[in-house]
Short mmCIF file of C-alpha atoms and ligand atoms in Angstrom, two decimals:
data_model
loop_
_atom_site.label_atom_id
_atom_site.label_comp_id
_atom_site.label_asym_id
_atom_site.label_seq_id
_atom_site.Cartn_x
_atom_site.Cartn_y
_atom_site.Cartn_z
CA UNK A 1 -18.02 14.24 17.09
CA UNK A 2 -18.40 10.50 17.20
CA UNK A 3 -15.24 8.46 17.79
CA UNK A 4 -16.92 5.07 18.23
CA UNK A 5 -16.72 2.42 15.52
CA UNK A 6 -19.92 1.06 14.02
CA UNK A 7 -20.91 -2.52 14.74
CA UNK A 8 -19.81 -3.54 11.24
CA UNK A 9 -16.42 -1.83 11.66
CA UNK A 10 -15.89 -3.54 15.02
CA UNK A 11 -16.79 -6.85 13.43
CA UNK A 12 -14.23 -6.47 10.65
CA UNK A 13 -11.57 -5.31 13.11
CA UNK A 14 -12.22 -8.34 15.28
CA UNK A 15 -12.27 -10.77 12.34
CA UNK A 16 -9.06 -9.33 10.89
CA UNK A 17 -7.29 -9.47 14.28
CA UNK A 18 -8.31 -13.05 14.92
CA UNK A 19 -7.28 -14.17 11.42
CA UNK A 20 -4.01 -12.23 11.46
CA UNK A 21 -2.94 -13.45 14.90
CA UNK A 22 -3.87 -17.09 14.31
CA UNK A 23 -2.96 -17.57 10.62
CA UNK A 24 -0.35 -14.93 9.77
CA UNK A 25 1.68 -14.08 12.90
CA UNK A 26 2.91 -17.70 13.35
CA UNK A 27 4.32 -17.89 9.79
CA UNK A 28 5.62 -14.33 9.43
CA UNK A 29 9.23 -15.01 10.46
CA UNK A 30 9.51 -18.08 8.22
CA UNK A 31 8.27 -16.23 5.12
CA UNK A 32 10.44 -13.22 5.94
CA UNK A 33 13.46 -15.52 6.06
CA UNK A 34 12.66 -17.44 2.86
CA UNK A 35 11.27 -14.46 0.92
CA UNK A 36 8.60 -16.77 -0.48
CA UNK A 37 5.21 -15.40 -1.48
CA UNK A 38 2.65 -16.52 1.17
CA UNK A 39 0.13 -17.90 -1.28
CA UNK A 40 -1.97 -20.00 1.10
CA UNK A 41 -2.53 -17.29 3.71
CA UNK A 42 -3.29 -14.71 1.01
CA UNK A 43 -5.92 -17.11 -0.36
CA UNK A 44 -7.32 -17.42 3.16
CA UNK A 45 -7.44 -13.61 3.45
CA UNK A 46 -9.33 -13.54 0.14
CA UNK A 47 -11.88 -15.99 1.51
CA UNK A 48 -12.60 -13.52 4.29
CA UNK A 49 -13.20 -10.80 1.69
CA UNK A 50 -10.03 -8.84 2.49
CA UNK A 51 -8.75 -8.47 -1.08
CA UNK A 52 -11.42 -6.01 -2.18
CA UNK A 53 -12.92 -4.75 1.02
CA UNK A 54 -14.37 -1.51 -0.41
CA UNK A 55 -15.31 -3.03 -3.75
CA UNK A 56 -19.08 -3.58 -4.05
CA UNK A 57 -20.19 -7.21 -3.85
CA UNK A 58 -21.34 -7.20 -7.49
CA UNK A 59 -17.66 -6.70 -8.48
CA UNK A 60 -16.31 -9.42 -6.24
CA UNK A 61 -15.63 -7.37 -3.10
CA UNK A 62 -17.06 -6.93 0.38
CA UNK A 63 -18.77 -3.55 -0.08
CA UNK A 64 -17.44 -2.03 3.14
CA UNK A 65 -16.30 1.51 3.98
CA UNK A 66 -12.81 3.10 4.02
CA UNK A 67 -12.61 2.90 7.83
CA UNK A 68 -13.15 -0.88 7.67
CA UNK A 69 -10.32 -1.05 5.14
CA UNK A 70 -7.98 0.91 7.44
CA UNK A 71 -8.90 -1.24 10.46
CA UNK A 72 -8.25 -4.44 8.51
CA UNK A 73 -4.90 -3.11 7.25
CA UNK A 74 -3.79 -2.23 10.80
CA UNK A 75 -4.57 -5.74 12.05
CA UNK A 76 -3.00 -7.62 9.13
CA UNK A 77 0.14 -5.47 9.27
CA UNK A 78 0.48 -5.85 13.03
CA UNK A 79 0.90 -9.57 12.35
CA UNK A 80 3.05 -9.15 9.23
CA UNK A 81 3.76 -6.09 7.10
CA UNK A 82 4.46 -8.24 4.01
CA UNK A 83 0.90 -9.55 4.07
CA UNK A 84 -0.28 -5.95 4.60
CA UNK A 85 1.56 -4.85 1.46
CA UNK A 86 0.09 -7.62 -0.71
CA UNK A 87 -3.42 -6.94 0.56
CA UNK A 88 -3.07 -3.16 0.11
CA UNK A 89 -1.93 -3.42 -3.51
CA UNK A 90 -4.96 -5.49 -4.50
CA UNK A 91 -7.34 -3.24 -2.60
CA UNK A 92 -6.11 0.23 -3.30
CA UNK A 93 -3.50 0.44 -6.05
CA UNK A 94 -5.13 -2.07 -8.38
CA UNK A 95 -8.77 -1.90 -7.25
CA UNK A 96 -9.21 1.89 -7.14
CA UNK A 97 -8.40 2.77 -10.78
CA UNK A 98 -10.85 0.13 -12.00
CA UNK A 99 -13.52 0.94 -9.45
CA UNK A 100 -13.35 4.71 -9.90
CA UNK A 101 -12.46 5.04 -13.58
CA UNK A 102 -13.21 1.66 -15.18
CA UNK A 103 -16.11 0.85 -17.48
CA UNK A 104 -18.72 -1.70 -16.49
CA UNK A 105 -17.03 -4.27 -18.73
CA UNK A 106 -13.59 -3.56 -17.27
CA UNK A 107 -14.96 -3.97 -13.76
CA UNK A 108 -16.49 -7.32 -14.60
CA UNK A 109 -13.46 -8.62 -16.43
CA UNK A 110 -10.56 -7.15 -14.43
CA UNK A 111 -11.88 -6.17 -11.01
CA UNK A 112 -13.96 -9.20 -10.08
CA UNK A 113 -11.08 -11.74 -10.18
CA UNK A 114 -8.73 -9.52 -8.15
CA UNK A 115 -11.23 -8.21 -5.60
CA UNK A 116 -12.37 -11.77 -4.96
CA UNK A 117 -8.74 -12.85 -4.54
CA UNK A 118 -8.80 -15.39 -7.35
CA UNK A 119 -5.71 -13.68 -8.83
CA UNK A 120 -3.37 -10.86 -7.80
CA UNK A 121 -3.16 -7.38 -9.26
CA UNK A 122 -0.34 -4.83 -9.42
CA UNK A 123 0.21 -1.14 -10.20
CA UNK A 124 3.06 0.03 -12.41
CA UNK A 125 3.92 3.72 -12.24
CA UNK A 126 7.60 3.91 -11.25
CA UNK A 127 10.38 3.46 -13.79
CA UNK A 128 14.12 3.01 -13.37
CA UNK A 129 14.69 6.75 -13.97
CA UNK A 130 11.43 8.14 -12.53
CA UNK A 131 10.31 7.54 -8.95
CA UNK A 132 9.25 10.68 -7.08
CA UNK A 133 9.02 12.58 -10.37
CA UNK A 134 6.35 10.23 -11.68
CA UNK A 135 5.45 12.42 -14.66
CA UNK A 136 8.92 11.88 -16.12
CA UNK A 137 7.98 8.34 -17.14
CA UNK A 138 9.26 7.13 -20.52
CA UNK A 139 7.10 4.05 -21.22
CA UNK A 140 5.30 4.72 -24.52
CA UNK A 141 1.95 3.52 -25.78
CA UNK A 142 1.52 4.24 -29.49
CA UNK A 143 -2.03 4.13 -30.76
CA UNK A 144 -2.59 2.29 -34.03
CA UNK A 145 -3.75 4.32 -37.05
CA UNK A 146 -7.18 2.62 -36.95
CA UNK A 147 -7.47 3.44 -33.23
CA UNK A 148 -8.18 -0.16 -32.21
CA UNK A 149 -5.11 -0.82 -30.07
CA UNK A 150 -1.88 0.49 -28.57
CA UNK A 151 1.63 -0.93 -28.67
CA UNK A 152 3.45 -0.43 -25.38
CA UNK A 153 7.22 -0.37 -24.85
CA UNK A 154 9.05 0.47 -21.64
CA UNK A 155 10.19 -0.67 -18.20
CA UNK A 156 8.62 -0.31 -14.79
CA UNK A 157 10.44 -0.91 -11.53
CA UNK A 158 9.69 -1.81 -7.93
CA UNK A 159 6.42 -3.43 -8.90
CA UNK A 160 4.88 -4.86 -5.77
CA UNK A 161 3.28 -8.26 -6.52
CA UNK A 162 4.82 -7.99 -10.01
CA UNK A 163 6.17 -11.56 -9.90
CA UNK A 164 2.73 -13.02 -9.11
CA UNK A 165 0.21 -10.62 -10.66
CA UNK A 166 -2.17 -11.75 -13.38
CA UNK A 167 -3.31 -8.19 -14.16
CA UNK A 168 -1.30 -4.97 -13.93
CA UNK A 169 -2.44 -1.35 -14.17
CA UNK A 170 0.27 0.34 -16.25
CA UNK A 171 0.82 4.05 -16.93
CA UNK A 172 2.49 5.20 -20.15
CA UNK A 173 3.00 8.28 -22.33
CA UNK A 174 0.49 7.93 -25.15
CA UNK A 175 0.94 9.14 -28.69
CA UNK A 176 -0.86 8.90 -31.98
CA UNK A 177 0.45 6.83 -34.90
CA UNK A 178 1.85 10.16 -36.24
CA UNK A 179 3.91 10.68 -33.08
CA UNK A 180 1.75 13.39 -31.52
CA UNK A 181 1.82 13.26 -27.70
CA UNK A 182 -1.52 12.88 -25.95
CA UNK A 183 -0.24 12.79 -22.36
CA UNK A 184 -0.12 9.95 -19.85
CA UNK A 185 -2.79 7.23 -20.01
CA UNK A 186 -3.64 4.21 -17.87
CA UNK A 187 -4.10 0.65 -19.13
CA UNK A 188 -4.87 -2.71 -17.62
CA UNK A 189 -2.59 -5.42 -18.96
CA UNK A 190 -2.78 -9.18 -18.79
CA UNK A 191 0.68 -10.20 -17.56
CA UNK A 192 0.37 -13.58 -19.26
CA UNK A 193 0.22 -12.12 -22.78
CA UNK A 194 3.26 -11.96 -25.10
CA UNK A 195 5.46 -8.88 -24.70
CA UNK A 196 5.08 -8.75 -20.92
CA UNK A 197 8.34 -9.78 -19.24
CA UNK A 198 9.01 -9.99 -15.52
CA UNK A 199 12.52 -9.34 -14.23
CA UNK A 200 14.17 -11.11 -11.32
CA UNK A 201 12.61 -10.82 -7.89
CA UNK A 202 14.21 -7.96 -5.93
CA UNK A 203 16.02 -8.97 -2.75
CA UNK A 204 14.85 -6.47 -0.13
CA UNK A 205 15.68 -5.20 3.37
CA UNK A 206 12.10 -5.66 4.61
CA UNK A 207 8.62 -6.81 3.57
CA UNK A 208 10.56 -9.72 2.13
CA UNK A 209 7.54 -12.01 1.60
CA UNK A 210 5.91 -9.43 -0.65
CA UNK A 211 7.26 -10.14 -4.12
CA UNK A 212 8.70 -7.21 -6.08
CA UNK A 213 10.24 -7.09 -9.55
CA UNK A 214 10.92 -4.97 -12.59
CA UNK A 215 8.66 -5.48 -15.60
CA UNK A 216 9.41 -4.84 -19.22
CA UNK A 217 6.89 -4.38 -22.01
CA UNK A 218 8.23 -5.14 -25.45
CA UNK A 219 5.81 -4.43 -28.29
CA UNK A 220 2.97 -5.38 -25.98
CA UNK A 221 -0.30 -4.98 -27.89
CA UNK A 222 -3.26 -3.89 -25.83
CA UNK A 223 -6.78 -3.29 -27.19
CA UNK A 224 -8.25 0.17 -26.71
CA UNK A 225 -10.93 -1.41 -24.47
CA UNK A 226 -8.19 -1.91 -21.86
CA UNK A 227 -7.46 1.81 -21.51
CA UNK A 228 -8.77 3.05 -18.15
CA UNK A 229 -10.36 6.49 -18.43
CA UNK A 230 -9.65 8.93 -21.23
CA UNK A 231 -6.45 9.24 -23.17
CA UNK A 232 -4.30 11.77 -21.28
CA UNK A 233 -6.16 11.25 -17.97
CA UNK A 234 -3.61 8.75 -16.68
CA UNK A 235 -1.58 11.01 -14.39
CA UNK A 236 -4.69 12.22 -12.58
CA UNK A 237 -5.80 8.61 -12.21
CA UNK A 238 -2.37 7.68 -10.81
CA UNK A 239 -2.52 10.53 -8.28
CA UNK A 240 -6.13 9.85 -7.28
CA UNK A 241 -5.18 6.23 -6.66
CA UNK A 242 -2.22 7.25 -4.51
CA UNK A 243 -4.51 9.43 -2.38
CA UNK A 244 -6.31 6.17 -1.57
CA UNK A 245 -3.20 3.99 -1.37
CA UNK A 246 -1.47 6.31 1.10
CA UNK A 247 -4.25 5.73 3.65
CA UNK A 248 -3.56 2.00 3.38
CA UNK A 249 0.18 2.52 3.93
CA UNK A 250 -0.53 4.82 6.86
CA UNK A 251 -2.70 2.07 8.35
CA UNK A 252 0.04 -0.48 7.69
CA UNK A 253 2.44 1.81 9.59
CA UNK A 254 0.11 1.93 12.60
CA UNK A 255 -0.03 -1.88 12.55
CA UNK A 256 3.76 -2.24 12.56
CA UNK A 257 4.16 0.40 15.29
CA UNK A 258 1.43 -1.19 17.40
CA UNK A 259 3.11 -4.60 17.25
CA UNK A 260 6.53 -3.15 18.14
CA UNK A 261 5.06 -1.14 21.01
CA UNK A 262 3.16 -4.11 22.43
CA UNK A 263 6.34 -6.21 22.46
CA UNK A 264 8.35 -3.40 24.07
CA UNK A 265 5.70 -2.80 26.74
CA UNK A 266 5.56 -6.48 27.70
CA UNK A 267 9.35 -6.78 27.74
CA UNK A 268 9.70 -3.68 29.93
CA UNK A 269 7.47 -5.31 32.56
CA UNK A 270 9.39 -8.60 32.55
CA UNK A 271 13.03 -7.67 32.03
CA UNK A 272 14.90 -6.92 35.24
CA UNK A 273 17.99 -4.75 35.62
CA UNK A 274 19.55 -3.29 38.76
CA UNK A 275 16.96 -5.23 40.78
CA UNK A 276 13.84 -3.78 39.09
CA UNK A 277 11.71 -4.25 35.97
CA UNK A 278 13.18 -1.90 33.37
CA UNK A 279 9.66 -0.48 32.85
CA UNK A 280 9.99 1.18 36.25
CA UNK A 281 12.85 3.36 35.00
CA UNK A 282 11.97 6.83 33.81
CA UNK A 283 14.19 6.47 30.74
CA UNK A 284 12.08 3.52 29.56
CA UNK A 285 8.76 5.00 30.68
CA UNK A 286 9.47 8.17 28.72
CA UNK A 287 10.12 6.11 25.60
CA UNK A 288 6.92 4.11 26.10
CA UNK A 289 4.91 7.28 26.71
CA UNK A 290 6.16 8.87 23.48
CA UNK A 291 5.62 5.63 21.53
CA UNK A 292 2.04 5.26 22.73
CA UNK A 293 1.20 8.93 22.11
CA UNK A 294 2.63 8.96 18.59
CA UNK A 295 0.84 5.70 17.70
CA UNK A 296 -2.52 7.01 18.89
CA UNK A 297 -1.98 10.31 17.02
CA UNK A 298 -1.17 8.28 13.89
CA UNK A 299 -4.26 6.14 14.35
CA UNK A 300 -6.45 9.25 14.56
CA UNK A 301 -4.88 10.68 11.39
CA UNK A 302 -5.48 7.38 9.59
CA UNK A 303 -9.10 7.17 10.70
CA UNK A 304 -9.64 10.84 9.83
CA UNK A 305 -8.22 10.25 6.34
CA UNK A 306 -10.40 7.16 5.88
CA UNK A 307 -13.46 9.03 7.14
CA UNK A 308 -12.79 12.04 4.91
CA UNK A 309 -12.29 9.74 1.92
CA UNK A 310 -15.95 8.71 2.26
CA UNK A 311 -17.02 12.38 2.65
CA UNK A 312 -14.97 13.42 -0.42
CA UNK A 313 -16.69 10.74 -2.46
CA UNK A 314 -20.00 12.45 -1.75
CA UNK A 315 -18.77 15.98 -2.52
CA UNK A 316 -16.22 15.26 -5.25
CA UNK A 317 -13.45 17.00 -3.23
CA UNK A 318 -9.88 15.66 -3.13
CA UNK A 319 -8.66 13.83 -0.04
CA UNK A 320 -4.99 14.54 -0.80
CA UNK A 321 -4.13 16.56 2.32
CA UNK A 322 -5.51 14.11 4.88
CA UNK A 323 -4.06 11.10 3.05
CA UNK A 324 -0.59 12.65 2.85
CA UNK A 325 -0.59 13.82 6.49
CA UNK A 326 -1.62 10.37 7.67
CA UNK A 327 1.02 8.63 5.52
CA UNK A 328 3.77 11.06 6.58
CA UNK A 329 3.13 10.97 10.30
CA UNK A 330 2.26 7.28 10.61
CA UNK A 331 5.22 6.04 8.55
CA UNK A 332 7.73 8.14 10.49
CA UNK A 333 6.06 6.93 13.68
CA UNK A 334 6.42 3.29 12.61
CA UNK A 335 10.12 3.82 11.93
CA UNK A 336 10.71 5.68 15.19
CA UNK A 337 8.64 3.32 17.34
CA UNK A 338 10.24 0.17 15.91
CA UNK A 339 13.66 1.75 16.50
CA UNK A 340 12.76 2.47 20.15
CA UNK A 341 11.32 -1.04 20.56
CA UNK A 342 14.63 -2.58 19.42
CA UNK A 343 16.47 -0.27 21.84
CA UNK A 344 14.26 -1.26 24.80
CA UNK A 345 14.98 -4.93 24.02
CA UNK A 346 18.75 -4.30 23.84
CA UNK A 347 20.63 -7.25 22.35
CA UNK A 348 17.42 -9.30 22.15
CA UNK A 349 15.95 -6.64 19.87
CA UNK A 350 18.82 -7.22 17.45
CA UNK A 351 18.28 -10.97 17.40
CA UNK A 352 16.25 -12.85 14.79
CA UNK A 353 14.73 -14.87 17.63
CA UNK A 354 12.28 -12.02 18.23
CA UNK A 355 10.24 -10.12 15.62
CA UNK A 356 11.62 -6.71 16.67
CA UNK A 357 14.33 -6.51 14.03
CA UNK A 358 11.72 -7.49 11.39
CA UNK A 359 9.38 -4.68 12.48
CA UNK A 360 12.35 -2.30 12.23
CA UNK A 361 13.27 -3.51 8.70
CA UNK A 362 9.64 -3.57 7.54
CA UNK A 363 8.87 -0.09 8.88
CA UNK A 364 11.47 1.55 6.62
CA UNK A 365 9.55 0.97 3.39
CA UNK A 366 6.53 2.91 4.68
CA UNK A 367 8.64 6.10 4.51
CA UNK A 368 9.53 5.33 0.89
CA UNK A 369 6.80 3.68 -1.16
CA UNK A 370 3.63 5.35 -2.40
CA UNK A 371 5.52 8.65 -2.09
CA UNK A 372 8.52 9.29 0.17
CA UNK A 373 8.24 11.46 3.29
CA UNK A 374 9.91 14.23 1.28
CA UNK A 375 7.13 14.00 -1.36
CA UNK A 376 4.40 13.98 1.32
CA UNK A 377 5.91 17.14 2.83
CA UNK A 378 6.02 18.69 -0.62
CA UNK A 379 2.36 17.79 -1.26
CA UNK A 380 1.25 19.14 2.13
CA UNK A 381 3.43 22.24 1.80
CA UNK A 382 2.07 23.05 -1.67
CA UNK A 383 -1.52 22.58 -0.54
CA UNK A 384 -1.07 24.71 2.57
CA UNK A 385 0.78 27.61 0.94
CA UNK A 386 -0.87 27.44 -2.45
CA UNK A 387 2.67 27.98 -3.78
CA UNK A 388 5.09 25.73 -5.67
N1 LIG B 401 -5.43 13.98 -7.46
C1 LIG B 401 -5.84 14.30 -8.72
N2 LIG B 401 -5.06 15.03 -9.56
C2 LIG B 401 -3.86 15.41 -9.12
C3 LIG B 401 -3.38 15.11 -7.83
C4 LIG B 401 -4.22 14.36 -6.98
N3 LIG B 401 -3.84 14.03 -5.76
N4 LIG B 401 -2.14 15.62 -7.69
C5 LIG B 401 -1.84 16.23 -8.84
N5 LIG B 401 -2.88 16.11 -9.70
C6 LIG B 401 -2.99 16.68 -11.06
C7 LIG B 401 -2.81 18.18 -10.96
O1 LIG B 401 -4.05 18.83 -10.71
C8 LIG B 401 -2.27 18.54 -12.32
O2 LIG B 401 -3.33 18.63 -13.24
P1 LIG B 401 -3.36 19.82 -14.36
O3 LIG B 401 -2.21 19.48 -15.25
O4 LIG B 401 -4.70 19.63 -15.00
O5 LIG B 401 -3.20 21.08 -13.62
C9 LIG B 401 -1.43 17.32 -12.67
O6 LIG B 401 -1.92 16.24 -11.86
C10 LIG B 401 0.04 17.52 -12.40
O7 LIG B 401 0.17 17.87 -11.03
P2 LIG B 401 1.50 18.50 -10.45
O8 LIG B 401 1.91 19.67 -11.29
O9 LIG B 401 1.32 18.74 -8.99
O10 LIG B 401 2.53 17.31 -10.72
P3 LIG B 401 4.06 17.18 -10.36
O11 LIG B 401 4.76 16.63 -11.53
O12 LIG B 401 4.57 18.44 -9.73
O13 LIG B 401 4.08 15.96 -9.31
C11 LIG B 401 3.82 14.82 -7.25
C12 LIG B 401 3.27 15.83 -8.27
C13 LIG B 401 2.88 14.97 -6.08
C14 LIG B 401 5.23 15.06 -6.83
C15 LIG B 401 3.68 13.40 -7.86
O14 LIG B 401 4.59 13.22 -8.93
C16 LIG B 401 3.92 12.32 -6.83
O15 LIG B 401 3.03 12.00 -6.05
N6 LIG B 401 5.13 11.70 -6.83
C17 LIG B 401 5.39 10.55 -6.02
C18 LIG B 401 5.09 9.31 -6.82
C19 LIG B 401 4.78 8.14 -5.94
O16 LIG B 401 4.14 8.25 -4.91
N7 LIG B 401 5.21 6.99 -6.40
C20 LIG B 401 4.95 5.79 -5.71
C21 LIG B 401 4.81 4.70 -6.71
S1 LIG B 401 3.63 3.53 -6.33
C22 LIG B 401 4.30 2.49 -5.22
O17 LIG B 401 5.14 2.80 -4.43
C23 LIG B 401 3.62 1.22 -5.36
C24 LIG B 401 4.02 0.04 -4.63
O18 LIG B 401 4.58 -0.84 -5.21
C25 LIG B 401 3.49 -0.20 -3.28
#
């Protein structure tokens, strides 16, 4: 077994760390407070090739491997989870369906501008009444009698980057002009066309600089050329994409946990109580030991999932198990570690003067989006038992 990073992976890790610590970390608190979308720093991330890191260069990306993507996500999220979310949506949720299932024309038209960071992309699966039970979606795409286009009606909620996206991958129940159901299909929509309406920006507990909104499609007409994959293949596309996205969220979780741990470790060496640094107390050392161990276990699960993603691509196997295990363990670790880091800081951890309370708020979403912990356990449990 080889645990060392390649030279290229080390290079990307180093570049992402340097960029994140110098350009993102100093503005993170300000953008968290205002809830504004960090346009300038996202553009700067795009210039470094971070918006389509696994996308081949001919489609506007950097042509790197899944491990490089995970390493970049850890570094960006250690500086600010909101930036991590924005970057991950462009890379995995928007980029993957086009890269894996798109036609050559779709890649040129819809992948190039997003992977190069010229515009933002989004992914619209969830609806007001269907979150975990994604197949229960109600959005409808009715195919015209001549087969040239679809008319889409329906609402999608919690759309990350929805307020700023130019293109959105949307899933809908398709049917023929005669009303016959043909299953769920995937489409890429131009958000600037008539019939695409964005709702108000959601005020959120954490990742506040990542913009989220509901979208509504009202008689939105989309040409058949914008359907990704076959009619009825949409749910499998959505799930395949989440197998990729969950690695990104797991990496984001490691980044948040790493930042919280680093702050707690430093504080435990400096802060004195009862005449000693609090880091000399067993109660604090035990916390730090568990934090460090869980973070490193999470990191290994993330890197394993990223590594196996590349292997699965060669064999055609699914990477679902490793992606779900990484997402489950790393997200719960981020929540637990950021909680412990606040506790070690005491009152200072509760104050907005330090980033600890932000790590704590940001960590929570990792246990919810791209499949809750309950869904990850269900996925892992089904795969392990072969039962449902
Ligand atoms: N890859 C490919 N195909 C898959 C798959 C996968 N990982 N998982 C399931 N499928 C296929 C199955 O093989 C099956 O195909 P057949 O009909 O041909 O047999 C089909 O999909 C249906 O599968 P299931 O019966 O397992 O489906 P289900 O209805 O029981 O649901 C689920 C499965 C895992 C619970 C799924 O609904 C799920 O993942 N739910 C969570 C949704 C989610 O993560 N939402 C997050 C939204 S995105 C987000 O958060 C974005 C953001 O803004 C950051």
